[in-house]
PDB file of C-alpha atoms in Angstrom:
ATOM      1  CA  UNK M   1      14.773   3.112   7.751  1.00 51.00           C
ATOM      2  CA  UNK M   2      15.867   4.910   4.977  1.00 64.00           C
ATOM      3  CA  UNK M   3      13.812   7.394   3.417  1.00 75.00           C
ATOM      4  CA  UNK M   4      12.215   5.485   0.553  1.00 79.00           C
ATOM      5  CA  UNK M   5      11.732   8.050  -3.305  1.00 89.00           C
ATOM      6  CA  UNK M   6       8.117   9.412  -3.056  1.00 89.00           C
ATOM      7  CA  UNK M   7       6.519   7.518  -6.291  1.00 94.00           C
ATOM      8  CA  UNK M   8       2.851   9.133  -7.806  1.00 94.00           C
ATOM      9  CA  UNK M   9      -0.185   7.048  -7.999  1.00 94.00           C
ATOM     10  CA  UNK M  10       0.383   6.312 -11.679  1.00 97.00           C
ATOM     11  CA  UNK M  11       3.966   4.958 -11.006  1.00 97.00           C
ATOM     12  CA  UNK M  12       2.830   2.750  -8.101  1.00 96.00           C
ATOM     13  CA  UNK M  13       0.285   1.245 -10.593  1.00 97.00           C
ATOM     14  CA  UNK M  14       3.743   0.156 -12.224  1.00 98.00           C
ATOM     15  CA  UNK M  15       4.993  -0.935  -9.221  1.00 97.00           C
ATOM     16  CA  UNK M  16       2.064  -3.092  -8.255  1.00 97.00           C
ATOM     17  CA  UNK M  17       3.080  -5.343 -11.342  1.00 98.00           C
ATOM     18  CA  UNK M  18       6.540  -5.369 -11.058  1.00 98.00           C
ATOM     19  CA  UNK M  19       6.438  -6.531  -7.480  1.00 98.00           C
ATOM     20  CA  UNK M  20       4.155  -9.212  -8.344  1.00 98.00           C
ATOM     21  CA  UNK M  21       5.608 -10.545 -11.681  1.00 98.00           C
ATOM     22  CA  UNK M  22       9.206  -9.475 -11.237  1.00 98.00           C
ATOM     23  CA  UNK M  23      11.424 -10.353 -13.225  1.00 98.00           C
ATOM     24  CA  UNK M  24       8.937  -8.608 -16.054  1.00 98.00           C
ATOM     25  CA  UNK M  25      10.191  -6.803 -19.140  1.00 98.00           C
ATOM     26  CA  UNK M  26       8.883  -3.868 -20.917  1.00 97.00           C
ATOM     27  CA  UNK M  27       6.138  -5.196 -22.681  1.00 97.00           C
ATOM     28  CA  UNK M  28       4.695  -7.598 -20.348  1.00 98.00           C
ATOM     29  CA  UNK M  29       4.331  -5.093 -18.163  1.00 98.00           C
ATOM     30  CA  UNK M  30       2.559  -2.810 -20.577  1.00 98.00           C
ATOM     31  CA  UNK M  31       0.592  -5.405 -21.667  1.00 98.00           C
ATOM     32  CA  UNK M  32      -0.871  -5.840 -18.142  1.00 98.00           C
ATOM     33  CA  UNK M  33      -1.377  -2.050 -18.088  1.00 98.00           C
ATOM     34  CA  UNK M  34      -3.585  -1.821 -21.161  1.00 96.00           C
ATOM     35  CA  UNK M  35      -5.819  -4.021 -19.893  1.00 96.00           C
ATOM     36  CA  UNK M  36      -6.681  -2.120 -16.623  1.00 95.00           C
ATOM     37  CA  UNK M  37      -6.181   1.548 -17.693  1.00 97.00           C
ATOM     38  CA  UNK M  38      -6.295   3.691 -20.431  1.00 97.00           C
ATOM     39  CA  UNK M  39      -2.369   4.269 -20.889  1.00 97.00           C
ATOM     40  CA  UNK M  40      -0.708   4.278 -24.083  1.00 97.00           C
ATOM     41  CA  UNK M  41       2.039   2.084 -24.472  1.00 97.00           C
ATOM     42  CA  UNK M  42       4.260   5.384 -24.349  1.00 98.00           C
ATOM     43  CA  UNK M  43       2.899   6.450 -21.018  1.00 98.00           C
ATOM     44  CA  UNK M  44       3.783   3.296 -19.388  1.00 98.00           C
ATOM     45  CA  UNK M  45       7.059   3.548 -20.685  1.00 97.00           C
ATOM     46  CA  UNK M  46       7.681   7.060 -19.592  1.00 98.00           C
ATOM     47  CA  UNK M  47       6.240   5.656 -15.982  1.00 98.00           C
ATOM     48  CA  UNK M  48       8.791   3.003 -15.998  1.00 98.00           C
ATOM     49  CA  UNK M  49      11.960   5.291 -17.173  1.00 98.00           C
ATOM     50  CA  UNK M  50      10.635   7.880 -13.788  1.00 98.00           C
ATOM     51  CA  UNK M  51      10.859   5.007 -11.665  1.00 98.00           C
ATOM     52  CA  UNK M  52      14.073   3.739 -13.049  1.00 98.00           C
ATOM     53  CA  UNK M  53      15.702   7.518 -12.755  1.00 97.00           C
ATOM     54  CA  UNK M  54      13.927   7.396  -9.150  1.00 96.00           C
ATOM     55  CA  UNK M  55      16.193   4.415  -7.985  1.00 95.00           C
ATOM     56  CA  UNK M  56      12.915   2.147  -7.684  1.00 96.00           C
ATOM     57  CA  UNK M  57      13.850  -0.182 -10.524  1.00 98.00           C
ATOM     58  CA  UNK M  58      16.535  -1.657 -11.456  1.00 98.00           C
ATOM     59  CA  UNK M  59      16.952  -3.129 -15.425  1.00 98.00           C
ATOM     60  CA  UNK M  60      19.153  -5.545 -17.142  1.00 98.00           C
ATOM     61  CA  UNK M  61      19.679  -5.724 -21.063  1.00 97.00           C
ATOM     62  CA  UNK M  62      18.460  -9.240 -22.737  1.00 94.00           C
ATOM     63  CA  UNK M  63      19.028  -9.116 -25.964  1.00 93.00           C
ATOM     64  CA  UNK M  64      16.631  -6.354 -27.128  1.00 94.00           C
ATOM     65  CA  UNK M  65      14.229  -6.462 -23.999  1.00 95.00           C
ATOM     66  CA  UNK M  66      14.731  -4.901 -21.115  1.00 97.00           C
ATOM     67  CA  UNK M  67      14.002  -7.126 -17.659  1.00 98.00           C
ATOM     68  CA  UNK M  68      12.705  -5.235 -14.351  1.00 98.00           C
ATOM     69  CA  UNK M  69      13.120  -6.068 -10.952  1.00 98.00           C
ATOM     70  CA  UNK M  70      12.181  -3.669  -7.989  1.00 97.00           C
ATOM     71  CA  UNK M  71      14.592  -1.959  -5.271  1.00 96.00           C
ATOM     72  CA  UNK M  72      12.427  -0.792  -3.031  1.00 94.00           C
ATOM     73  CA  UNK M  73      10.379  -3.658  -0.838  1.00 94.00           C
ATOM     74  CA  UNK M  74       6.761  -3.404  -1.501  1.00 94.00           C
ATOM     75  CA  UNK M  75       5.716  -3.694   2.588  1.00 92.00           C
ATOM     76  CA  UNK M  76       8.602  -1.387   3.334  1.00 91.00           C
ATOM     77  CA  UNK M  77       7.160   1.145   0.494  1.00 89.00           C
ATOM     78  CA  UNK M  78       3.322   0.792   1.903  1.00 89.00           C
ATOM     79  CA  UNK M  79       4.500   1.169   5.237  1.00 87.00           C
ATOM     80  CA  UNK M  80       6.247   4.482   5.016  1.00 85.00           C
ATOM     81  CA  UNK M  81       3.627   6.358   2.944  1.00 83.00           C
ATOM     82  CA  UNK M  82       1.039   4.434   5.956  1.00 85.00           C
ATOM     83  CA  UNK M  83       3.041   6.103   8.389  1.00 84.00           C
ATOM     84  CA  UNK M  84       3.523   9.442   6.038  1.00 81.00           C
ATOM     85  CA  UNK M  85      -0.659   9.175   5.844  1.00 82.00           C
ATOM     86  CA  UNK M  86      -0.815   8.485   9.283  1.00 80.00           C
ATOM     87  CA  UNK M  87       1.057  10.814  10.819  1.00 80.00           C
ATOM     88  CA  UNK M  88      -0.256  14.541   8.251  1.00 81.00           C
ATOM     89  CA  UNK M  89      -3.317  13.624   8.980  1.00 84.00           C
ATOM     90  CA  UNK M  90      -3.768  12.422  12.165  1.00 86.00           C
ATOM     91  CA  UNK M  91      -0.889  13.723  13.881  1.00 87.00           C
ATOM     92  CA  UNK M  92       0.403   9.672  14.421  1.00 83.00           C
ATOM     93  CA  UNK M  93      -2.612   9.085  16.258  1.00 85.00           C
ATOM     94  CA  UNK M  94      -4.090   5.610  14.534  1.00 84.00           C
ATOM     95  CA  UNK M  95      -7.088   5.960  17.549  1.00 87.00           C
ATOM     96  CA  UNK M  96      -7.644   8.889  16.182  1.00 86.00           C
ATOM     97  CA  UNK M  97      -7.716   7.439  12.861  1.00 85.00           C
ATOM     98  CA  UNK M  98      -9.698   4.949  13.553  1.00 83.00           C
ATOM     99  CA  UNK M  99     -12.396   6.786  15.173  1.00 86.00           C
ATOM    100  CA  UNK M 100     -12.749   8.769  12.333  1.00 85.00           C
ATOM    101  CA  UNK M 101     -13.185   6.133  10.173  1.00 81.00           C
ATOM    102  CA  UNK M 102     -16.063   4.665  12.483  1.00 83.00           C
ATOM    103  CA  UNK M 103     -17.694   7.941  12.798  1.00 86.00           C
ATOM    104  CA  UNK M 104     -17.994   8.471   8.905  1.00 85.00           C
ATOM    105  CA  UNK M 105     -19.031   4.688   8.850  1.00 81.00           C
ATOM    106  CA  UNK M 106     -16.258   3.693   6.442  1.00 81.00           C
ATOM    107  CA  UNK M 107     -15.789   0.422   8.810  1.00 81.00           C
ATOM    108  CA  UNK M 108     -17.569  -2.809   7.905  1.00 86.00           C
ATOM    109  CA  UNK M 109     -18.247  -5.196  10.902  1.00 87.00           C
ATOM    110  CA  UNK M 110     -15.759  -7.359   8.502  1.00 90.00           C
ATOM    111  CA  UNK M 111     -13.041  -4.597   9.042  1.00 87.00           C
ATOM    112  CA  UNK M 112     -13.635  -4.297  12.420  1.00 85.00           C
ATOM    113  CA  UNK M 113     -13.987  -8.230  13.639  1.00 89.00           C
ATOM    114  CA  UNK M 114     -10.694  -8.046  11.523  1.00 90.00           C
ATOM    115  CA  UNK M 115      -9.060  -5.591  13.647  1.00 86.00           C
ATOM    116  CA  UNK M 116     -10.269  -7.202  16.808  1.00 87.00           C
ATOM    117  CA  UNK M 117      -8.885 -10.047  15.926  1.00 90.00           C
ATOM    118  CA  UNK M 118      -5.384  -8.148  14.798  1.00 86.00           C
ATOM    119  CA  UNK M 119      -5.394  -6.670  18.290  1.00 86.00           C
ATOM    120  CA  UNK M 120      -6.436  -9.880  20.405  1.00 87.00           C
ATOM    121  CA  UNK M 121      -3.339 -11.853  18.705  1.00 82.00           C
ATOM    122  CA  UNK M 122      -0.740  -9.000  19.948  1.00 62.00           C
ATOM    123  CA  UNK M 123      -2.123  -8.901  23.546  1.00 61.00           C
ATOM    124  CA  UNK M 124      -1.389 -12.923  23.564  1.00 56.00           C
TER     125      UNK M 124
END
């Protein structure tokens, strides 16, 4: 698997919008993010430019409007970040991670039922 570029938390917020609504133009991205963040339109445009520079977004100019599409698959990116987190904090040991979550009461009964369901599907 190829190494994907690192993106910041703020850039990830932009990417969530693009992944969900692509192709999407600058104004649509800005309109959605000003409703959920305290960012100025200028800040949002800067984040978009950074993502283009990192090779995470592509754009086409349609008259005077820039339309963006992702160059990185959402599931692939999240998978990379999850693996990185698991390796960094738990030496790749998912059992240790789950134990830590259980010890700190971070998993609800619903979470535990979901995990059991996932595990029983894999064992069939």
